[in-house]
């Protein structure tokens, strides 16, 4: 018997208590507070009521405020005209189950049936499916917690005991005025016909609410719908991300300057920098090049690096991956002939066997004459993978979302171009200057899609 009771305790905790605790304390997978300078949210549960809800709508209309109503399906079924008025006057309608019963006391199938039935009722009256849901008493079970219902769960940041008449309008108004500030999600009730509530309680709530709305007007605060508050919150988060991103970019560019000084990188075109390079001894495993020659450890190479500042500016101006790719093609094509001439003219590069870099692509650079090789596994490959993913998330137009697409593409690769190929294709002195034509910019779409990934590799390594 004790074992059975223990198992019942574990199951009930896993099914109901723990999900409820996590959502209430940490706000995980629920919305309960917004952001903004002048907006708060009034939300009303348990309606509609044939007497108090119309009075509430009159009050909201008088003060030009919008609210969110979480309707009990069985109540909505009885008073369709009130539901239609809520919708017609621009308020948001959400679901509060078909009957006012805790989700802890219902099976997942029963909860889904309640949601579906209430959804159908609201859709029949308004022509719009609700997308927001507040479980009775804000109590969720494991299946609500797992977001398998398809509705966004909305809780609250403040409630006031307005379902009891003994609270009184004065005490209720005092409690609400203390919480009257931007971002607050207030829980109130426009119906007293549910278990534990007093039928006349909404009358006291309306008296208190009028005082609150008057004070809100004086403070230049306004009540908005929950969906509008959620949109504001997203915009605010995006703005915060932008600030963080600018800080990251500034620090990254500062590091790039230090890196260039430490390793004495040269710039191909100082007036419009795109490619940087340095001569160094190749330290990797031997590689057989396409012309049959071998690149051995200790051979001289020019290690290439893209200009991060240029990449960031191109990425921030580009509206799509396609546009970014085309701009990158043009920038690289512009620098390679200059680099080829530098190799021919400067005696310190006479022993250079090729160009070398590290990137995160599997297709794309071949059109420039590079060959792509797997980067040998090890510490260098691991650290380079982390570095390039962070850089890609900053520079790429889609940011972090691009890292989640095709993870097999996001592996560091070596790019190698034999020096003879560089001179053959790009050097002016050999009369084989590789000229950009319209057809050069017409490449396969999959190449353009991948090219920004190669572009986002300062290391072509660093």
Short mmCIF file of C-alpha atoms in Angstrom, two decimals:
data_model
loop_
_atom_site.label_atom_id
_atom_site.label_comp_id
_atom_site.label_asym_id
_atom_site.label_seq_id
_atom_site.Cartn_x
_atom_site.Cartn_y
_atom_site.Cartn_z
CA UNK A 1 0.00 0.00 0.00
CA UNK A 2 2.82 2.35 0.89
CA UNK A 3 4.51 1.58 -2.44
CA UNK A 4 1.28 2.33 -4.31
CA UNK A 5 0.84 5.65 -2.50
CA UNK A 6 4.47 6.51 -3.22
CA UNK A 7 4.00 5.82 -6.92
CA UNK A 8 0.81 7.90 -6.94
CA UNK A 9 2.76 10.74 -5.34
CA UNK A 10 5.53 10.49 -7.97
CA UNK A 11 3.06 10.37 -10.86
CA UNK A 12 0.95 13.28 -9.58
CA UNK A 13 4.10 15.35 -8.98
CA UNK A 14 5.41 14.66 -12.47
CA UNK A 15 2.00 15.19 -14.10
CA UNK A 16 0.85 18.29 -12.28
CA UNK A 17 2.84 19.72 -9.39
CA UNK A 18 6.29 20.08 -10.99
CA UNK A 19 5.04 21.62 -14.28
CA UNK A 20 2.88 24.05 -12.31
CA UNK A 21 5.77 25.00 -10.05
CA UNK A 22 8.14 25.61 -12.96
CA UNK A 23 5.66 27.78 -14.86
CA UNK A 24 4.70 29.82 -11.80
CA UNK A 25 8.20 30.41 -10.43
CA UNK A 26 10.27 30.58 -13.61
CA UNK A 27 7.63 31.50 -16.19
CA UNK A 28 8.86 28.67 -18.41
CA UNK A 29 6.82 28.36 -21.64
CA UNK A 30 4.17 30.80 -20.43
CA UNK A 31 3.66 34.54 -20.79
CA UNK A 32 3.07 36.41 -17.55
CA UNK A 33 4.68 39.85 -17.82
CA UNK A 34 5.39 42.26 -20.64
CA UNK A 35 7.66 45.18 -21.40
CA UNK A 36 7.00 48.74 -22.45
CA UNK A 37 7.00 52.31 -21.22
CA UNK A 38 3.29 53.13 -21.12
CA UNK A 39 1.38 49.86 -21.57
CA UNK A 40 -0.11 47.33 -19.19
CA UNK A 41 -2.62 44.51 -19.78
CA UNK A 42 -6.06 44.00 -18.25
CA UNK A 43 -7.17 40.36 -18.48
CA UNK A 44 -10.56 39.03 -17.39
CA UNK A 45 -11.44 35.42 -16.56
CA UNK A 46 -14.58 33.30 -16.24
CA UNK A 47 -16.94 35.33 -18.47
CA UNK A 48 -18.91 36.24 -20.30
CA UNK A 49 -21.53 37.38 -17.81
CA UNK A 50 -24.83 38.81 -19.17
CA UNK A 51 -24.82 41.66 -16.61
CA UNK A 52 -21.26 42.54 -15.67
CA UNK A 53 -19.41 41.94 -18.95
CA UNK A 54 -21.48 44.57 -20.87
CA UNK A 55 -20.89 47.03 -18.00
CA UNK A 56 -17.18 46.28 -18.20
CA UNK A 57 -17.18 46.84 -21.97
CA UNK A 58 -18.87 50.21 -21.46
CA UNK A 59 -16.17 51.21 -18.99
CA UNK A 60 -13.32 50.11 -21.26
CA UNK A 61 -14.88 51.98 -24.16
CA UNK A 62 -15.24 55.13 -22.07
CA UNK A 63 -11.50 55.15 -21.28
CA UNK A 64 -10.45 53.83 -24.72
CA UNK A 65 -8.71 50.78 -23.24
CA UNK A 66 -8.32 47.29 -24.71
CA UNK A 67 -8.37 44.05 -22.75
CA UNK A 68 -8.12 40.28 -23.08
CA UNK A 69 -11.05 38.03 -22.12
CA UNK A 70 -10.45 34.37 -21.28
CA UNK A 71 -13.87 32.86 -21.77
CA UNK A 72 -15.40 29.76 -20.22
CA UNK A 73 -16.90 27.87 -23.18
CA UNK A 74 -20.14 26.94 -21.43
CA UNK A 75 -20.72 30.61 -20.52
CA UNK A 76 -19.92 31.78 -24.04
CA UNK A 77 -22.40 29.25 -25.38
CA UNK A 78 -25.17 30.86 -23.32
CA UNK A 79 -24.40 34.48 -24.19
CA UNK A 80 -23.26 34.66 -27.85
CA UNK A 81 -24.26 38.32 -28.22
CA UNK A 82 -21.88 39.34 -25.44
CA UNK A 83 -19.05 37.35 -27.09
CA UNK A 84 -19.71 39.06 -30.41
CA UNK A 85 -19.64 42.46 -28.73
CA UNK A 86 -16.29 41.71 -27.05
CA UNK A 87 -14.86 40.81 -30.45
CA UNK A 88 -16.51 43.70 -32.33
CA UNK A 89 -15.08 46.27 -29.93
CA UNK A 90 -11.52 45.13 -30.60
CA UNK A 91 -10.72 43.09 -27.53
CA UNK A 92 -8.82 39.80 -27.61
CA UNK A 93 -10.60 36.55 -26.81
CA UNK A 94 -8.81 33.55 -25.30
CA UNK A 95 -9.86 30.19 -23.88
CA UNK A 96 -10.46 29.36 -20.19
CA UNK A 97 -11.67 25.74 -20.72
CA UNK A 98 -15.24 24.73 -21.48
CA UNK A 99 -16.00 24.36 -17.77
CA UNK A 100 -14.09 25.98 -14.91
CA UNK A 101 -12.26 22.88 -13.70
CA UNK A 102 -8.60 22.42 -12.82
CA UNK A 103 -6.41 20.68 -15.37
CA UNK A 104 -4.89 18.70 -12.51
CA UNK A 105 -8.22 16.90 -12.17
CA UNK A 106 -8.63 16.08 -15.87
CA UNK A 107 -6.95 13.68 -18.23
CA UNK A 108 -4.99 15.18 -21.15
CA UNK A 109 -7.67 13.96 -23.58
CA UNK A 110 -10.37 15.71 -21.55
CA UNK A 111 -8.40 18.99 -21.53
CA UNK A 112 -7.94 18.79 -25.32
CA UNK A 113 -11.67 18.17 -25.78
CA UNK A 114 -12.47 21.20 -23.62
CA UNK A 115 -10.11 23.37 -25.62
CA UNK A 116 -11.47 22.13 -28.94
CA UNK A 117 -15.09 22.63 -27.91
CA UNK A 118 -14.48 26.18 -26.65
CA UNK A 119 -12.41 26.99 -29.76
CA UNK A 120 -15.30 25.90 -31.98
CA UNK A 121 -17.80 27.99 -30.01
CA UNK A 122 -15.68 31.15 -30.24
CA UNK A 123 -14.93 30.59 -33.93
CA UNK A 124 -18.62 30.15 -34.73
CA UNK A 125 -19.41 33.49 -33.07
CA UNK A 126 -16.44 35.55 -34.25
CA UNK A 127 -15.02 33.82 -37.33
CA UNK A 128 -11.58 33.72 -35.68
CA UNK A 129 -9.85 30.89 -33.83
CA UNK A 130 -8.41 31.85 -30.43
CA UNK A 131 -4.67 31.30 -29.97
CA UNK A 132 -4.23 32.14 -26.28
CA UNK A 133 -5.17 29.98 -23.30
CA UNK A 134 -5.31 30.49 -19.55
CA UNK A 135 -5.98 27.30 -17.56
CA UNK A 136 -8.38 27.75 -14.63
CA UNK A 137 -6.43 28.99 -11.57
CA UNK A 138 -3.38 29.05 -13.85
CA UNK A 139 -2.80 25.38 -13.12
CA UNK A 140 -1.10 23.38 -15.87
CA UNK A 141 -0.41 19.70 -16.25
CA UNK A 142 2.45 17.95 -18.02
CA UNK A 143 0.76 18.07 -21.42
CA UNK A 144 0.02 21.80 -21.19
CA UNK A 145 3.62 22.28 -20.12
CA UNK A 146 4.82 20.41 -23.20
CA UNK A 147 2.99 22.89 -25.45
CA UNK A 148 1.17 20.13 -27.28
CA UNK A 149 -2.15 22.01 -27.31
CA UNK A 150 -1.07 24.55 -29.90
CA UNK A 151 -2.14 27.51 -27.72
CA UNK A 152 0.09 30.08 -26.05
CA UNK A 153 -0.44 29.88 -22.28
CA UNK A 154 -0.92 33.23 -20.56
CA UNK A 155 -0.72 33.65 -16.79
CA UNK A 156 -0.40 36.98 -14.93
CA UNK A 157 1.96 39.11 -12.88
CA UNK A 158 -0.61 40.37 -10.37
CA UNK A 159 -3.98 39.32 -8.99
CA UNK A 160 -6.09 40.97 -6.31
CA UNK A 161 -8.70 38.63 -4.82
CA UNK A 162 -11.48 40.39 -6.71
CA UNK A 163 -13.62 37.23 -6.79
CA UNK A 164 -14.62 37.81 -3.14
CA UNK A 165 -17.10 40.55 -2.20
CA UNK A 166 -15.54 40.92 1.25
CA UNK A 167 -12.42 42.40 -0.34
CA UNK A 168 -14.42 45.55 -1.10
CA UNK A 169 -13.89 48.10 -3.84
CA UNK A 170 -11.64 50.41 -1.79
CA UNK A 171 -9.15 47.72 -0.78
CA UNK A 172 -9.28 46.29 -4.29
CA UNK A 173 -8.55 49.69 -5.86
CA UNK A 174 -5.64 50.21 -3.47
CA UNK A 175 -4.14 46.84 -4.42
CA UNK A 176 -4.54 47.52 -8.14
CA UNK A 177 -3.09 51.03 -7.95
CA UNK A 178 0.05 49.66 -6.29
CA UNK A 179 0.54 47.39 -9.31
CA UNK A 180 -0.37 49.96 -11.95
CA UNK A 181 2.78 50.15 -14.04
CA UNK A 182 4.05 49.35 -17.52
CA UNK A 183 4.38 45.66 -18.37
CA UNK A 184 1.97 44.47 -15.69
CA UNK A 185 -0.50 41.70 -16.58
CA UNK A 186 -3.47 42.12 -14.23
CA UNK A 187 -5.86 39.25 -13.51
CA UNK A 188 -9.49 40.25 -12.84
CA UNK A 189 -12.88 38.51 -13.09
CA UNK A 190 -16.01 39.72 -14.90
CA UNK A 191 -18.11 36.76 -13.73
CA UNK A 192 -18.71 35.40 -10.24
CA UNK A 193 -20.54 32.19 -11.16
CA UNK A 194 -17.66 29.77 -10.66
CA UNK A 195 -16.66 27.66 -7.68
CA UNK A 196 -15.19 29.74 -4.87
CA UNK A 197 -16.37 33.09 -6.28
CA UNK A 198 -19.16 35.40 -5.09
CA UNK A 199 -21.80 36.19 -7.73
CA UNK A 200 -21.83 39.93 -6.87
CA UNK A 201 -18.04 40.31 -6.70
CA UNK A 202 -17.68 41.78 -10.24
CA UNK A 203 -19.71 44.81 -9.14
CA UNK A 204 -16.97 45.70 -6.63
CA UNK A 205 -14.32 45.05 -9.28
CA UNK A 206 -15.96 47.54 -11.68
CA UNK A 207 -16.00 50.29 -9.05
CA UNK A 208 -12.32 49.73 -8.31
CA UNK A 209 -11.40 49.44 -11.98
CA UNK A 210 -12.89 52.85 -12.79
CA UNK A 211 -10.56 54.45 -10.22
CA UNK A 212 -7.61 52.57 -11.72
CA UNK A 213 -8.44 53.60 -15.28
CA UNK A 214 -8.74 57.22 -14.19
CA UNK A 215 -5.29 57.03 -12.60
CA UNK A 216 -3.89 55.26 -15.65
CA UNK A 217 -5.16 58.08 -17.83
CA UNK A 218 -3.50 60.63 -15.54
CA UNK A 219 -0.19 58.72 -15.71
CA UNK A 220 -0.42 58.31 -19.50
CA UNK A 221 -0.70 54.53 -19.17
CA UNK A 222 -2.96 52.45 -21.39
CA UNK A 223 -4.22 48.90 -21.33
CA UNK A 224 -3.49 46.81 -24.43
CA UNK A 225 -4.32 43.30 -25.61
CA UNK A 226 -2.05 40.42 -24.64
CA UNK A 227 -1.09 39.73 -28.26
CA UNK A 228 0.02 43.36 -28.66
CA UNK A 229 2.03 43.14 -25.45
CA UNK A 230 3.75 39.98 -26.65
CA UNK A 231 4.66 41.73 -29.92
CA UNK A 232 6.14 44.61 -27.93
CA UNK A 233 8.16 42.19 -25.83
CA UNK A 234 9.59 40.55 -28.96
CA UNK A 235 10.58 43.92 -30.39
CA UNK A 236 12.23 44.85 -27.10
CA UNK A 237 14.18 41.58 -27.02
CA UNK A 238 15.28 42.07 -30.62
CA UNK A 239 16.50 45.56 -29.74
CA UNK A 240 18.45 44.17 -26.78
CA UNK A 241 19.99 41.52 -29.02
CA UNK A 242 20.99 44.25 -31.46
CA UNK A 243 22.78 46.15 -28.69
CA UNK A 244 24.57 42.99 -27.56
CA UNK A 245 25.44 42.21 -31.16
CA UNK A 246 26.96 45.66 -31.66
CA UNK A 247 29.07 45.20 -28.53
CA UNK A 248 30.21 41.76 -29.72
CA UNK A 249 31.09 43.17 -33.16
CA UNK A 250 33.04 46.06 -31.61
CA UNK A 251 35.06 43.70 -29.43
CA UNK A 252 35.59 41.37 -32.37
CA UNK A 253 36.91 44.17 -34.57
CA UNK A 254 39.20 45.32 -31.76
CA UNK A 255 40.57 41.78 -31.55
CA UNK A 256 41.03 41.74 -35.31
CA UNK A 257 43.19 44.89 -35.17
CA UNK A 258 45.33 43.33 -32.45
CA UNK A 259 45.62 40.11 -34.46
CA UNK A 260 46.74 42.02 -37.56
CA UNK A 261 49.41 43.85 -35.57
CA UNK A 262 50.68 40.74 -33.79
CA UNK A 263 51.00 38.68 -36.95
CA UNK A 264 51.78 41.55 -39.33
CA UNK A 265 49.04 40.85 -41.82
CA UNK A 266 49.12 42.73 -45.10
CA UNK A 267 46.02 44.04 -46.88
CA UNK A 268 45.50 43.44 -50.58
CA UNK A 269 43.56 46.68 -51.15
CA UNK A 270 44.05 49.07 -48.20
CA UNK A 271 41.55 51.64 -49.53
CA UNK A 272 38.78 49.03 -49.69
CA UNK A 273 39.97 46.09 -47.56
CA UNK A 274 38.54 42.67 -48.17
CA UNK A 275 41.41 40.13 -48.14
CA UNK A 276 44.30 40.16 -45.67
CA UNK A 277 47.20 37.74 -45.78
CA UNK A 278 50.51 36.74 -44.29
CA UNK A 279 53.33 34.49 -45.48
CA UNK A 280 53.97 31.54 -43.22
CA UNK A 281 55.12 27.94 -43.22
CA UNK A 282 52.38 25.40 -43.79
CA UNK A 283 51.92 23.29 -40.65
CA UNK A 284 49.33 20.74 -41.74
CA UNK A 285 49.53 17.27 -43.21
CA UNK A 286 50.82 16.83 -46.76
CA UNK A 287 48.19 17.62 -49.42
CA UNK A 288 48.22 16.54 -53.06
CA UNK A 289 47.18 19.51 -55.20
CA UNK A 290 45.14 19.30 -58.37
CA UNK A 291 48.17 20.01 -60.57
CA UNK A 292 49.88 16.94 -59.10
CA UNK A 293 52.26 18.84 -56.84
CA UNK A 294 52.38 18.34 -53.07
CA UNK A 295 52.02 20.85 -50.30
CA UNK A 296 54.30 19.62 -47.52
CA UNK A 297 54.75 20.74 -43.95
CA UNK A 298 57.16 23.67 -43.93
CA UNK A 299 56.28 24.88 -47.46
CA UNK A 300 55.60 28.62 -47.76
CA UNK A 301 51.94 29.64 -48.19
CA UNK A 302 49.95 32.84 -48.06
CA UNK A 303 47.39 32.46 -45.29
CA UNK A 304 44.20 34.36 -46.16
CA UNK A 305 41.85 36.24 -43.83
CA UNK A 306 38.68 38.09 -44.68
CA UNK A 307 38.13 41.57 -43.30
CA UNK A 308 35.53 41.19 -40.55
CA UNK A 309 34.46 44.81 -40.64
CA UNK A 310 33.75 44.58 -44.36
CA UNK A 311 31.91 41.30 -43.87
CA UNK A 312 29.74 42.75 -41.12
CA UNK A 313 28.83 45.82 -43.18
CA UNK A 314 27.96 43.68 -46.19
CA UNK A 315 25.94 41.29 -44.02
CA UNK A 316 24.03 44.06 -42.24
CA UNK A 317 23.07 45.71 -45.54
CA UNK A 318 22.09 42.50 -47.29
CA UNK A 319 18.41 41.61 -47.31
CA UNK A 320 19.05 37.98 -48.21
CA UNK A 321 21.72 35.30 -48.52
CA UNK A 322 21.60 35.71 -52.30
CA UNK A 323 22.42 39.41 -52.12
CA UNK A 324 25.22 38.78 -49.63
CA UNK A 325 26.67 36.04 -51.83
CA UNK A 326 26.76 38.25 -54.95
CA UNK A 327 28.48 41.07 -53.07
CA UNK A 328 31.04 38.63 -51.71
CA UNK A 329 31.76 37.24 -55.20
CA UNK A 330 32.45 40.72 -56.51
CA UNK A 331 34.65 41.69 -53.55
CA UNK A 332 36.81 38.56 -53.77
CA UNK A 333 37.11 38.76 -57.56
CA UNK A 334 38.31 42.35 -57.21
CA UNK A 335 41.14 41.43 -54.83
CA UNK A 336 42.50 38.21 -56.37
CA UNK A 337 44.12 39.87 -59.43
CA UNK A 338 45.90 42.38 -57.15
CA UNK A 339 47.09 39.57 -54.92
CA UNK A 340 48.37 37.61 -57.93
CA UNK A 341 50.39 40.61 -59.13
CA UNK A 342 51.86 41.10 -55.64
CA UNK A 343 53.05 37.48 -55.65
CA UNK A 344 54.69 37.99 -59.05
CA UNK A 345 56.35 41.31 -58.23
CA UNK A 346 57.69 40.77 -54.71
CA UNK A 347 60.80 38.61 -54.32
CA UNK A 348 59.92 37.53 -50.75
CA UNK A 349 57.05 35.52 -52.23
CA UNK A 350 59.11 33.64 -54.79
CA UNK A 351 58.97 30.43 -52.75
CA UNK A 352 55.24 30.60 -52.02
CA UNK A 353 53.52 27.42 -53.20
CA UNK A 354 49.91 28.48 -52.76
CA UNK A 355 47.09 30.23 -50.93
CA UNK A 356 45.72 28.64 -47.78
CA UNK A 357 42.73 29.32 -45.54
CA UNK A 358 40.12 27.72 -43.31
CA UNK A 359 36.40 28.17 -43.77
CA UNK A 360 33.06 26.45 -43.08
CA UNK A 361 31.90 25.48 -46.54
CA UNK A 362 31.65 22.40 -48.69
CA UNK A 363 30.75 24.12 -51.95
CA UNK A 364 31.27 27.52 -53.55
CA UNK A 365 34.98 28.52 -53.53
CA UNK A 366 35.81 26.15 -56.40
CA UNK A 367 34.64 28.83 -58.82
CA UNK A 368 37.61 30.96 -57.69
CA UNK A 369 40.13 28.17 -58.29
CA UNK A 370 40.33 26.87 -54.72
CA UNK A 371 40.21 23.20 -53.91
CA UNK A 372 38.44 22.11 -50.73
CA UNK A 373 39.98 19.64 -48.27
CA UNK A 374 38.72 18.25 -44.95
CA UNK A 375 40.41 19.81 -41.96
CA UNK A 376 42.17 17.08 -39.94
CA UNK A 377 40.41 16.38 -36.65
CA UNK A 378 42.02 17.66 -33.50
CA UNK A 379 42.27 20.67 -31.21
CA UNK A 380 42.72 23.13 -34.07
CA UNK A 381 39.63 21.88 -35.91
CA UNK A 382 37.52 22.01 -32.74
CA UNK A 383 38.57 25.52 -31.75
CA UNK A 384 38.18 26.74 -35.33
CA UNK A 385 34.67 25.29 -35.50
CA UNK A 386 33.63 27.26 -32.40
CA UNK A 387 35.28 30.45 -33.64
CA UNK A 388 33.72 30.33 -37.08
CA UNK A 389 30.23 29.50 -35.78
CA UNK A 390 30.31 32.51 -33.48
CA UNK A 391 31.54 34.70 -36.33
CA UNK A 392 28.86 33.35 -38.67
CA UNK A 393 26.11 34.07 -36.13
CA UNK A 394 27.25 37.70 -35.97
CA UNK A 395 27.82 38.35 -39.67
CA UNK A 396 25.21 36.24 -41.44
CA UNK A 397 21.86 38.01 -42.21
CA UNK A 398 19.97 35.19 -40.49
CA UNK A 399 22.29 35.15 -37.49
CA UNK A 400 21.82 32.25 -35.11
CA UNK A 401 19.02 30.75 -37.20
CA UNK A 402 21.53 29.92 -39.97
CA UNK A 403 23.49 27.77 -37.55
CA UNK A 404 20.44 25.52 -37.15
CA UNK A 405 20.14 24.82 -40.89
CA UNK A 406 22.11 21.94 -42.32
CA UNK A 407 24.55 21.34 -39.53
CA UNK A 408 26.55 19.11 -41.86
CA UNK A 409 27.58 22.24 -43.77
CA UNK A 410 29.04 23.88 -40.69
CA UNK A 411 32.33 22.00 -40.57
CA UNK A 412 35.71 23.71 -41.00
CA UNK A 413 37.33 23.04 -44.37
CA UNK A 414 40.73 23.89 -45.80
CA UNK A 415 40.85 25.99 -48.95
CA UNK A 416 44.01 25.64 -51.02
CA UNK A 417 44.93 27.24 -54.33
CA UNK A 418 48.29 26.43 -56.01
CA UNK A 419 50.22 29.60 -56.75
CA UNK A 420 50.39 28.62 -60.44
CA UNK A 421 46.58 28.60 -60.58
CA UNK A 422 46.48 32.04 -58.94
CA UNK A 423 48.87 33.50 -61.50
CA UNK A 424 47.33 31.63 -64.44
CA UNK A 425 43.82 32.84 -63.71
CA UNK A 426 44.34 36.29 -62.24
CA UNK A 427 47.74 37.87 -62.98
CA UNK A 428 47.64 40.80 -65.41
CA UNK A 429 51.25 40.35 -66.46
CA UNK A 430 50.38 36.99 -67.97
CA UNK A 431 47.51 38.61 -69.88
CA UNK A 432 45.13 36.26 -68.14
CA UNK A 433 43.41 38.70 -65.87
CA UNK A 434 40.20 37.03 -64.76
CA UNK A 435 37.54 39.56 -65.73
CA UNK A 436 34.15 39.74 -64.08
CA UNK A 437 31.31 39.26 -66.55
CA UNK A 438 27.59 39.01 -66.09
CA UNK A 439 27.79 35.25 -66.55
CA UNK A 440 30.29 35.02 -63.67
CA UNK A 441 27.60 36.20 -61.30
CA UNK A 442 25.15 33.56 -62.50
CA UNK A 443 26.01 30.57 -60.37
CA UNK A 444 24.03 27.70 -59.03
CA UNK A 445 21.60 28.70 -56.29
CA UNK A 446 23.04 26.13 -53.87
CA UNK A 447 26.47 27.72 -54.33
CA UNK A 448 25.11 31.15 -53.45
CA UNK A 449 23.44 29.71 -50.41
CA UNK A 450 26.69 28.28 -49.14
CA UNK A 451 28.95 31.15 -50.10
CA UNK A 452 28.03 33.38 -47.16
CA UNK A 453 29.27 30.60 -44.90
CA UNK A 454 32.66 30.72 -46.54
CA UNK A 455 32.56 34.48 -46.36
CA UNK A 456 32.00 34.34 -42.63
CA UNK A 457 35.38 32.83 -41.96
CA UNK A 458 37.82 35.40 -40.75
CA UNK A 459 40.12 32.50 -40.72
CA UNK A 460 39.94 31.88 -43.81
CA UNK A 461 41.26 31.53 -40.29
CA UNK A 462 42.38 33.79 -37.37
#
